[in-house]
Each structure stands twice: as structure tokens, then as C-alpha cells.
CSV table of C-alpha atoms in Angstrom, one decimal:
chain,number,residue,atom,x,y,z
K,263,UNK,CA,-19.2,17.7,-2.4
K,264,UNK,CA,-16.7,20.4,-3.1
K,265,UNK,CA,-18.3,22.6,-0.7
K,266,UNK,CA,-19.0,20.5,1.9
K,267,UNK,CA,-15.2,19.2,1.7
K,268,UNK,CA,-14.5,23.0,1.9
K,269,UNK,CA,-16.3,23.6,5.0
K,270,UNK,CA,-14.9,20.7,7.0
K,271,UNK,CA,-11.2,22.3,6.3
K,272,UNK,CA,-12.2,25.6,7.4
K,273,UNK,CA,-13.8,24.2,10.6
K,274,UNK,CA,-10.6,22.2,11.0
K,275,UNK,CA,-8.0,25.0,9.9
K,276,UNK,CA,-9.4,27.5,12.3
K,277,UNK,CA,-9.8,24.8,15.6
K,278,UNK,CA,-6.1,24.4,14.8
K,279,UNK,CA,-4.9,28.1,15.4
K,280,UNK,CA,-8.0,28.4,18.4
K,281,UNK,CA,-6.7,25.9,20.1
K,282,UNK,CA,-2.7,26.8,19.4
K,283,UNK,CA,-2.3,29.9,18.9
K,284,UNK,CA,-5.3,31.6,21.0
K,285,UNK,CA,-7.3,32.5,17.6
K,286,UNK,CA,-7.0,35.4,15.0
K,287,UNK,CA,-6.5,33.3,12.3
K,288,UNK,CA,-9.2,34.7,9.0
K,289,UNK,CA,-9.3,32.3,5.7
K,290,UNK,CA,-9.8,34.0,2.7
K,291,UNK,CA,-12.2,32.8,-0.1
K,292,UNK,CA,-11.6,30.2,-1.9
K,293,UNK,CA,-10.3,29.8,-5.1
K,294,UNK,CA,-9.7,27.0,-7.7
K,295,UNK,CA,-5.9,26.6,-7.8
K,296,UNK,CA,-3.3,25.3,-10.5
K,297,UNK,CA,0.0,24.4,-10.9
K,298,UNK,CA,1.2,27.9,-10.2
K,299,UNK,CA,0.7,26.7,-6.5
K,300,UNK,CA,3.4,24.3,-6.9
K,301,UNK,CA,5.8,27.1,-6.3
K,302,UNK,CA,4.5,26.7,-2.3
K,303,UNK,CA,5.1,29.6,0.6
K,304,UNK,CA,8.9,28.2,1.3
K,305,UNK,CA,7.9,25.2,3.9
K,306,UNK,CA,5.2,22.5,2.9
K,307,UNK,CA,4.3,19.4,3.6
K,308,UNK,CA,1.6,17.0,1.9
K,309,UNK,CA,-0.5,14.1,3.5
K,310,UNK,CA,-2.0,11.5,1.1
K,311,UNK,CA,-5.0,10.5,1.6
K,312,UNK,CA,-6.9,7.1,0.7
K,313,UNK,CA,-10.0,4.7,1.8
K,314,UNK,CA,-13.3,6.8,0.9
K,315,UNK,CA,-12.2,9.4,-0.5
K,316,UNK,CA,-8.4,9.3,-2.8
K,317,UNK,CA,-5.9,12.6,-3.0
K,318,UNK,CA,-3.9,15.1,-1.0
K,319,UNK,CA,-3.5,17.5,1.6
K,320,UNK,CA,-1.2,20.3,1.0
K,321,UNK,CA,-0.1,23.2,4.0
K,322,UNK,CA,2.0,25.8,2.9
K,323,UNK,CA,3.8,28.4,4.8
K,324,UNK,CA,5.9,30.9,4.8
K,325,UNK,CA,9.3,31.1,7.3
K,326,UNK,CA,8.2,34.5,8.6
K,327,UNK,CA,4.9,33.4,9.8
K,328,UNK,CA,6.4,29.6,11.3
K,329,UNK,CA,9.1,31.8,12.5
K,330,UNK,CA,6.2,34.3,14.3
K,331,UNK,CA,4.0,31.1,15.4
K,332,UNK,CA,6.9,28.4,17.0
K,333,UNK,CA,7.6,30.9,19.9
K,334,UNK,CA,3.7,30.6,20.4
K,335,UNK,CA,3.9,27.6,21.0
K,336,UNK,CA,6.7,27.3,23.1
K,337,UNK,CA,9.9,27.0,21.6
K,338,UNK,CA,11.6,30.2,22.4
K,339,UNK,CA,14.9,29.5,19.3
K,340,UNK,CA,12.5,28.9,15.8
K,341,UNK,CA,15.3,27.6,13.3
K,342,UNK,CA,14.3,25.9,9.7
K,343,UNK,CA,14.0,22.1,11.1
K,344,UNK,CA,11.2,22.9,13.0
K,345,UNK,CA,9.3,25.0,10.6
K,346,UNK,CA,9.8,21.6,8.4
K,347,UNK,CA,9.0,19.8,11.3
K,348,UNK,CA,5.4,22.3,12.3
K,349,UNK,CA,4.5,22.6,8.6
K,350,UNK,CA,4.1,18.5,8.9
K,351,UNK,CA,2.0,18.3,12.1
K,352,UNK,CA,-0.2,21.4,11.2
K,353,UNK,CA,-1.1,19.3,7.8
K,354,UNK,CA,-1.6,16.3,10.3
K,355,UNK,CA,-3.7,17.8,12.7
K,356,UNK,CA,-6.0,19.5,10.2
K,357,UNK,CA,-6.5,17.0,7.8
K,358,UNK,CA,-7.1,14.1,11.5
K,359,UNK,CA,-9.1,16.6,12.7
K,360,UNK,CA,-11.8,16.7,9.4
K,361,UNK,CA,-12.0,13.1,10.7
K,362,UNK,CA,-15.1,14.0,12.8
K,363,UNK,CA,-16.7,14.9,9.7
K,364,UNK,CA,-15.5,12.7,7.7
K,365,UNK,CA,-15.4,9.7,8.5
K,366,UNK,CA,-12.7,6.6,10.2
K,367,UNK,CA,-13.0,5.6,6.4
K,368,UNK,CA,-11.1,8.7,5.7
K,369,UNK,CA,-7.2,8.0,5.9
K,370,UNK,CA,-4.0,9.8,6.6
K,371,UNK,CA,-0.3,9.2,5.4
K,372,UNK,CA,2.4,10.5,8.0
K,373,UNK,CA,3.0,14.0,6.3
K,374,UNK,CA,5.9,14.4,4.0
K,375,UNK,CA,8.0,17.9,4.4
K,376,UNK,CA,9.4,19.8,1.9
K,377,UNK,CA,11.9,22.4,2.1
K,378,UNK,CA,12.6,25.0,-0.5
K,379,UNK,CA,11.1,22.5,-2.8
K,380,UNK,CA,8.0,23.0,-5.0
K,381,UNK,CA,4.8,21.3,-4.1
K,382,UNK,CA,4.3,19.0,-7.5
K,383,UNK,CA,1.1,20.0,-7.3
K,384,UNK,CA,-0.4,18.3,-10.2
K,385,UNK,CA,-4.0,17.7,-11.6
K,386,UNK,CA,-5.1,14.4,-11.3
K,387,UNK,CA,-7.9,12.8,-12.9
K,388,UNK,CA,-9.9,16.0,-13.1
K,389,UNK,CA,-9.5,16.4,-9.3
K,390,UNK,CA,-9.8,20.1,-8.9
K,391,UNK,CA,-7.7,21.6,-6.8
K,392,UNK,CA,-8.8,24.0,-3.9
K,393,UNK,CA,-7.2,26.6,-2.0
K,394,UNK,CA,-7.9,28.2,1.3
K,395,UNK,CA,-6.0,30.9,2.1
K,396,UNK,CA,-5.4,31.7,5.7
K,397,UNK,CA,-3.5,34.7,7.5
K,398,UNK,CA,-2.5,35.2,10.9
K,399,UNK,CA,-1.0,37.8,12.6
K,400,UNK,CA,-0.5,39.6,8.7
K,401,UNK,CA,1.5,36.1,8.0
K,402,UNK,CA,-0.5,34.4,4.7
K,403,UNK,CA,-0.2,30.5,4.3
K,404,UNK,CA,-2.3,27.9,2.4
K,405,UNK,CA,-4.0,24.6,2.5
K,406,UNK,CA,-4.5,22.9,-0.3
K,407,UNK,CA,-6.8,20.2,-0.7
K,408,UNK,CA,-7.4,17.9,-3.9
K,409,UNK,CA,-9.5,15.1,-2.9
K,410,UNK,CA,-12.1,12.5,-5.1
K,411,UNK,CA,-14.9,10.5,-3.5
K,412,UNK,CA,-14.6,7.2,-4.0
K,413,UNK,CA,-17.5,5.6,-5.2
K,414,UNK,CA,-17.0,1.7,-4.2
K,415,UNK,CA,-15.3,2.8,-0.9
K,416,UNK,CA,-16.8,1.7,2.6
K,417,UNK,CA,-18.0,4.5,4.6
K,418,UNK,CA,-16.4,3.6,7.5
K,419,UNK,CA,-13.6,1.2,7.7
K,420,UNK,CA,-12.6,-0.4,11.1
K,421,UNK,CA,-9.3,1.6,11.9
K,422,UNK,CA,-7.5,4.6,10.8
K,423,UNK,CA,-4.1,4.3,8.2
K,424,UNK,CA,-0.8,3.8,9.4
D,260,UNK,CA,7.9,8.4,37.3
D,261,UNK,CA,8.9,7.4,33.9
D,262,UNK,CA,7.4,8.7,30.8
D,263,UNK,CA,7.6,7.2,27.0
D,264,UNK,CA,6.6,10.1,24.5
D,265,UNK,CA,5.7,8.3,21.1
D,266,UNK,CA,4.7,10.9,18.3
D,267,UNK,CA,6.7,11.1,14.5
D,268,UNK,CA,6.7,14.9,14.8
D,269,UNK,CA,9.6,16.5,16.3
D,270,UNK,CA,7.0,19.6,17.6
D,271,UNK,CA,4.8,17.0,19.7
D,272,UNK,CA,7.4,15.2,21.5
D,273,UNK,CA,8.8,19.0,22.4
D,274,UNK,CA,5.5,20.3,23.5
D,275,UNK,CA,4.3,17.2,25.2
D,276,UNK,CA,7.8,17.2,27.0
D,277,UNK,CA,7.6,21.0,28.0
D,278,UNK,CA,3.7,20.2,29.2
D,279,UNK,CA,4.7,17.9,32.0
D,280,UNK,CA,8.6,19.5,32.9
D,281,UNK,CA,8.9,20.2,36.6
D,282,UNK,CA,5.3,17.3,36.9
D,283,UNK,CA,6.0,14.5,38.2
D,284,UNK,CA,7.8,12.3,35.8
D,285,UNK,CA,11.9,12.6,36.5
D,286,UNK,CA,12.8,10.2,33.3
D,287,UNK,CA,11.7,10.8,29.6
D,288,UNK,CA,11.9,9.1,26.7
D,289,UNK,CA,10.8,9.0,23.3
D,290,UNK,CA,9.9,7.2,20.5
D,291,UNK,CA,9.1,8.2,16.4
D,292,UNK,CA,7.7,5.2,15.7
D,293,UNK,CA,5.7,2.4,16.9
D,294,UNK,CA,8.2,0.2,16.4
D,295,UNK,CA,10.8,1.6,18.1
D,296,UNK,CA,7.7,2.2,20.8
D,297,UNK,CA,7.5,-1.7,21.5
D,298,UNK,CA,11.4,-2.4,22.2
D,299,UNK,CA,11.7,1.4,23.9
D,300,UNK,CA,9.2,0.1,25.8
D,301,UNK,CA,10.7,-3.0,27.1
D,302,UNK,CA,14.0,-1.4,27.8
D,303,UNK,CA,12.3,1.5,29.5
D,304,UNK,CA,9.9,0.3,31.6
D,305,UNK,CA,7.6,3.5,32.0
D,306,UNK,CA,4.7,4.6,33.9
D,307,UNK,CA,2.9,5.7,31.6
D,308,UNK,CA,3.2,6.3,27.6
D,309,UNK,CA,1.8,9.0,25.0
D,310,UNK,CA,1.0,7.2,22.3
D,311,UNK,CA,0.6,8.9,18.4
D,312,UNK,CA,-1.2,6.6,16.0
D,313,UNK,CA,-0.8,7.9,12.7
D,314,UNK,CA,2.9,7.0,12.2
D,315,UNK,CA,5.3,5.3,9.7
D,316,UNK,CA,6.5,1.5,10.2
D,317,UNK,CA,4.1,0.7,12.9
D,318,UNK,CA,1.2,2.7,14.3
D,319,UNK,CA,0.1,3.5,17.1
D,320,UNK,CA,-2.9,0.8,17.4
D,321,UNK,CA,-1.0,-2.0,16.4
D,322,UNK,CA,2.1,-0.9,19.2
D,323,UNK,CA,-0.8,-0.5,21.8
D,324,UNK,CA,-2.0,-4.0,21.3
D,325,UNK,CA,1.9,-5.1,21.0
D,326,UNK,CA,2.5,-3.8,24.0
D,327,UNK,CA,-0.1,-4.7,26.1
D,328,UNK,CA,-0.1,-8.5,24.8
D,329,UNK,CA,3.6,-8.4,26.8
D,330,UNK,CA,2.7,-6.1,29.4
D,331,UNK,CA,-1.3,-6.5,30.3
D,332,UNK,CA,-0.4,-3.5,33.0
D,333,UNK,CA,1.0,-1.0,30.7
D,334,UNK,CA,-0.7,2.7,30.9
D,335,UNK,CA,-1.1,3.7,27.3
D,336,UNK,CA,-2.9,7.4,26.3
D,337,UNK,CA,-3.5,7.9,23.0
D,338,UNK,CA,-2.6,11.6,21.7
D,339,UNK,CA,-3.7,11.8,18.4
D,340,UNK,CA,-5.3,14.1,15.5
D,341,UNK,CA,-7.6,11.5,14.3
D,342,UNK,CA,-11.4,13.2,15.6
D,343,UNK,CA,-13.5,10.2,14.5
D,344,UNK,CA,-15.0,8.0,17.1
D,345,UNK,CA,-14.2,4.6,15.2
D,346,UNK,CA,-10.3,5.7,16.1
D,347,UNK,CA,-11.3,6.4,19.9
D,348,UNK,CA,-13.6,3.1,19.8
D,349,UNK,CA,-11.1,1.2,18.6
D,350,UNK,CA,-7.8,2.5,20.6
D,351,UNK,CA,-9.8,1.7,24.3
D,352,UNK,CA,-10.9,-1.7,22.7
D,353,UNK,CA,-7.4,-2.2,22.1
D,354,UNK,CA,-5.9,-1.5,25.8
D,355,UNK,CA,-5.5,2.0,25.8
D,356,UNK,CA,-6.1,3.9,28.8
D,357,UNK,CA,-7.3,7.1,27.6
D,358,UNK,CA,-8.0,9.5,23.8
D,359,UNK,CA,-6.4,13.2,23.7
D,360,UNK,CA,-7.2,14.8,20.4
D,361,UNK,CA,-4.9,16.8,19.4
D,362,UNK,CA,-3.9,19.8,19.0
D,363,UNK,CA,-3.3,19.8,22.8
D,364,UNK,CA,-2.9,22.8,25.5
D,365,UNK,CA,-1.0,22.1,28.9
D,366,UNK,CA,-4.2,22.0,30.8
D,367,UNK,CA,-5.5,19.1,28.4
D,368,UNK,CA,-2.3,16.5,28.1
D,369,UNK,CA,-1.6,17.2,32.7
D,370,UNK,CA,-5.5,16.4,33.0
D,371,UNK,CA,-5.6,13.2,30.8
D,372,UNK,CA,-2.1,12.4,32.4
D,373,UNK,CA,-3.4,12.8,35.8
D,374,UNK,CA,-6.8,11.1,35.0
D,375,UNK,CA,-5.3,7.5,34.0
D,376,UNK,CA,-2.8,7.6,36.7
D,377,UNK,CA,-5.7,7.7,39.5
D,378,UNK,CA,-7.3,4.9,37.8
């Protein structure tokens, strides 16, 4: 499951920056993470996630590399809302996207941002916690994903979350 | 023309606003929520509206069918993250015009735009 999980995010991740950011983006291998990543890259934000499978979304960055990537996309004066605010849809749009793969029964919280706060990364029920690192233009950030399948859930529940 | 941009996220109502500057729509407008979609939307009056779904208070599926129950003629893209087909299934079954899965470029949101209008 792990790996399959793991593959889905690394499709998603690297659509993200295709698409946005006209590619370059390289994920690194993964690694089993623990609380240590609770410390985050200086902006995060965190999307739960419920239906079939139960757990979190985390996407970490750091303000140098927001700072590199809002201009990018076009917004020629990067200030420290809006790294909060592209932290959020990055974790949005890469967790919606692993959609295709996994599933309508697969849903999304709006994201939650975090500024110069820690993560709270904590294990939970023997979820292990993975992390994919990913670097663009020389600028490192993280996705962190600690997800469970669950077992009773419906495969495919009539519409998304709210 | 008048536009209604409903998205949570500060960075898509920017970029979808930037996308269509200097197109055809001389009034803009936005929403965070779908909430705040439905009575924007009756004050308003637009065209045409870019609609999120994954959103807090209300989303995006339920304002679609909100607003189309008052307004059977309302243009409603969805612009969304969610890559599933249940979501895009169940957005045109409730009213919606069009799907644009994000994460979007110019070219995509001015085509989808473009393509509901000549409907």
C-alpha cells in the first residue's frame, strides 16, 4: 500500500510544478519520517484526509523557495501572506490531484496554514509517516503524507468533502 | 461581462483574475466560500462564475445546485483539484457548465471560459 500511496504523490507532486512552474522539480528518496519533521521548512500547511483512507497531508516549504516560485507564477511582490496562502493550495492541489488514482472515496479538508509554527506531526495509530523530498531550482521542500486504509470504507462514495 | 471568482485560496482568485485581465469581462468579483458564492451571486448577477468545490462552510457542489435551483440560467465552471471522475460526473449532473482541473495555465482557464460562453 505504502508504495503505491508513494507513487501517486510523486505523480501528483511533479504534475504540480510541470504544469506551474514549467518543470525542474527532482524528489528525492523517500524516507520514513518522525517527529523531528514537526519543526517544518518555515511555511506549511496540512490537509486531513477521511472516507477510504483516514490521515494527513503535510507540504512544507521554505520562504526562499515560495519567495523564488510566486513571481513564477505571476505575482511580481512575494510577501509572507502569500507563501501562507501558496503553501495551502500546493497541499490542495497535490493531494485533489492523487484523486485520479485514488478514488472520489478519497476526501480533502480545505488546507490549514501554518506560519512559523511546527507541523504537530505526530504518530498515530502506527501510521507511518512518509517523506518525499522535493527540490527546485536548489530550493528543498517536503510533502508529508501519513495516511491508513480504511478497511469498512466504500470505495467510492458519491461526492467529494467539503 | 461580469465574472464571479469563487476559490478559498487567495493565489487562485489572483491567478484566475490575472488569466482573464484585459478579456472580456470589465466587472470581477469574488467569493471564499460557497456561501458567500450564493448571496454574491444574487447581488452580482454575473455572466459567468469559477467555481472551487473543496471549500469551508459550503462547497462548491452544494452552491452550484443552490444557485441554479434560483437561477436555471446561471453559467457555472468548475475549477477544481479534485482529478476523479465521480467529482466531474457529479458537478455537470448538478448544473455545471464545464470541469477545469487545476492547477491551471492561461491557455486552459481563457479556453474553458470561452468554450461555455459559445454554448
Amino acid at each position: 500500500m505504502e508504495e503505491y500511496i508513494l507513487k501517486v504523490f510523486s505523480k501528483s507532486t511533479l504534475r504540480y510544478f510541470d504544469a506551474v512552474a514549467g518543470g525542474g522539480a527532482a524528489l528525492g528518496t523517500p524516507y520514513l519520517g518522525g517527529e523531528t519533521e514537526s519543526a517544518g521548512l518555515g511555511f506549511s500547511a496540512v490537509i486531513g484526509i477521511s472516507g477510504t483512507y483516514r490521515g494527513n497531508i503535510y507540504y512544507t516549504a521554505s520562504r526562499e523557495k515560495l519567495f523564488t516560485l510566486l513571481p513564477v507564477l505571476g505575482e511580481s511582490k512575494p510577501d509572507e501572506m502569500l507563501c501562507a496562502e501558496l503553501v495551502g493550495e500546493i497541499t490542495n492541489t497535490i493531494s485533489g490531484n492523487a484523486r485520479e488514482q485514488l478514488g472520489g472515496g478519497f476526501m480533502i479538508s480545505p488546507p490549514f496554514m501554518l506560519q512559523a509554527r511546527p507541523l504537530s506531526v505526530h504518530p498515530v495509530r502506527n501510521v507511518p509517516l512518509y517523506v518525499i523530498p522535493i527540490t527546485w531550482r536548489q530550493h528543498a521542500s517536503r510533502l508529508l503524507i501519513a495516511l491508513s486504509k480504511e478497511p469498512d470504507a466504500a470505495e467510492e462514495p458519491a461526492r467529494p468533502s467539503a | 461581462m461580469k465574472l464571479l471568482i469563487v476559490d478559498d485560496s487567495l493565489i487562485m482568485r489572483r491567478a484566475i483574475e490575472r488569466c482573464v485581465a484585459g478579456d472580456k469581462f470589465t466587472e470581477i468579483r469574488v467569493a471564499v466560500n460557497g456561501r458567500e458564492a450564493v448571496e454574491e451571486f444574487e447581488r452580482f448577477k454575473p455572466d459567468v462564475v469559477t467555481m472551487d468545490i473543496t471549500m469551508p462552510e459550503m462547497d462548491g457542489l452544494d452552491a452550484v445546485a443552490r444557485i441554479l435551483r434560483k437561477n436555471p440560467g446561471a453559467v457555472i465552471l468548475i475549477v477544481s483539484a479534485l482529478a476523479d471522475k465521480s467529482t466531474a460526473v457529479e458537478a455537470i449532473k448538478r448544473g455545471a457548465a464545464g470541469f477545469l482541473l487545476k492547477p491551471i495555465s492561461i491557455e486552459s482557464i481563457t479556453e474553458a471560459l470561452d468554450d461555455i460562453l459559445s454554448d
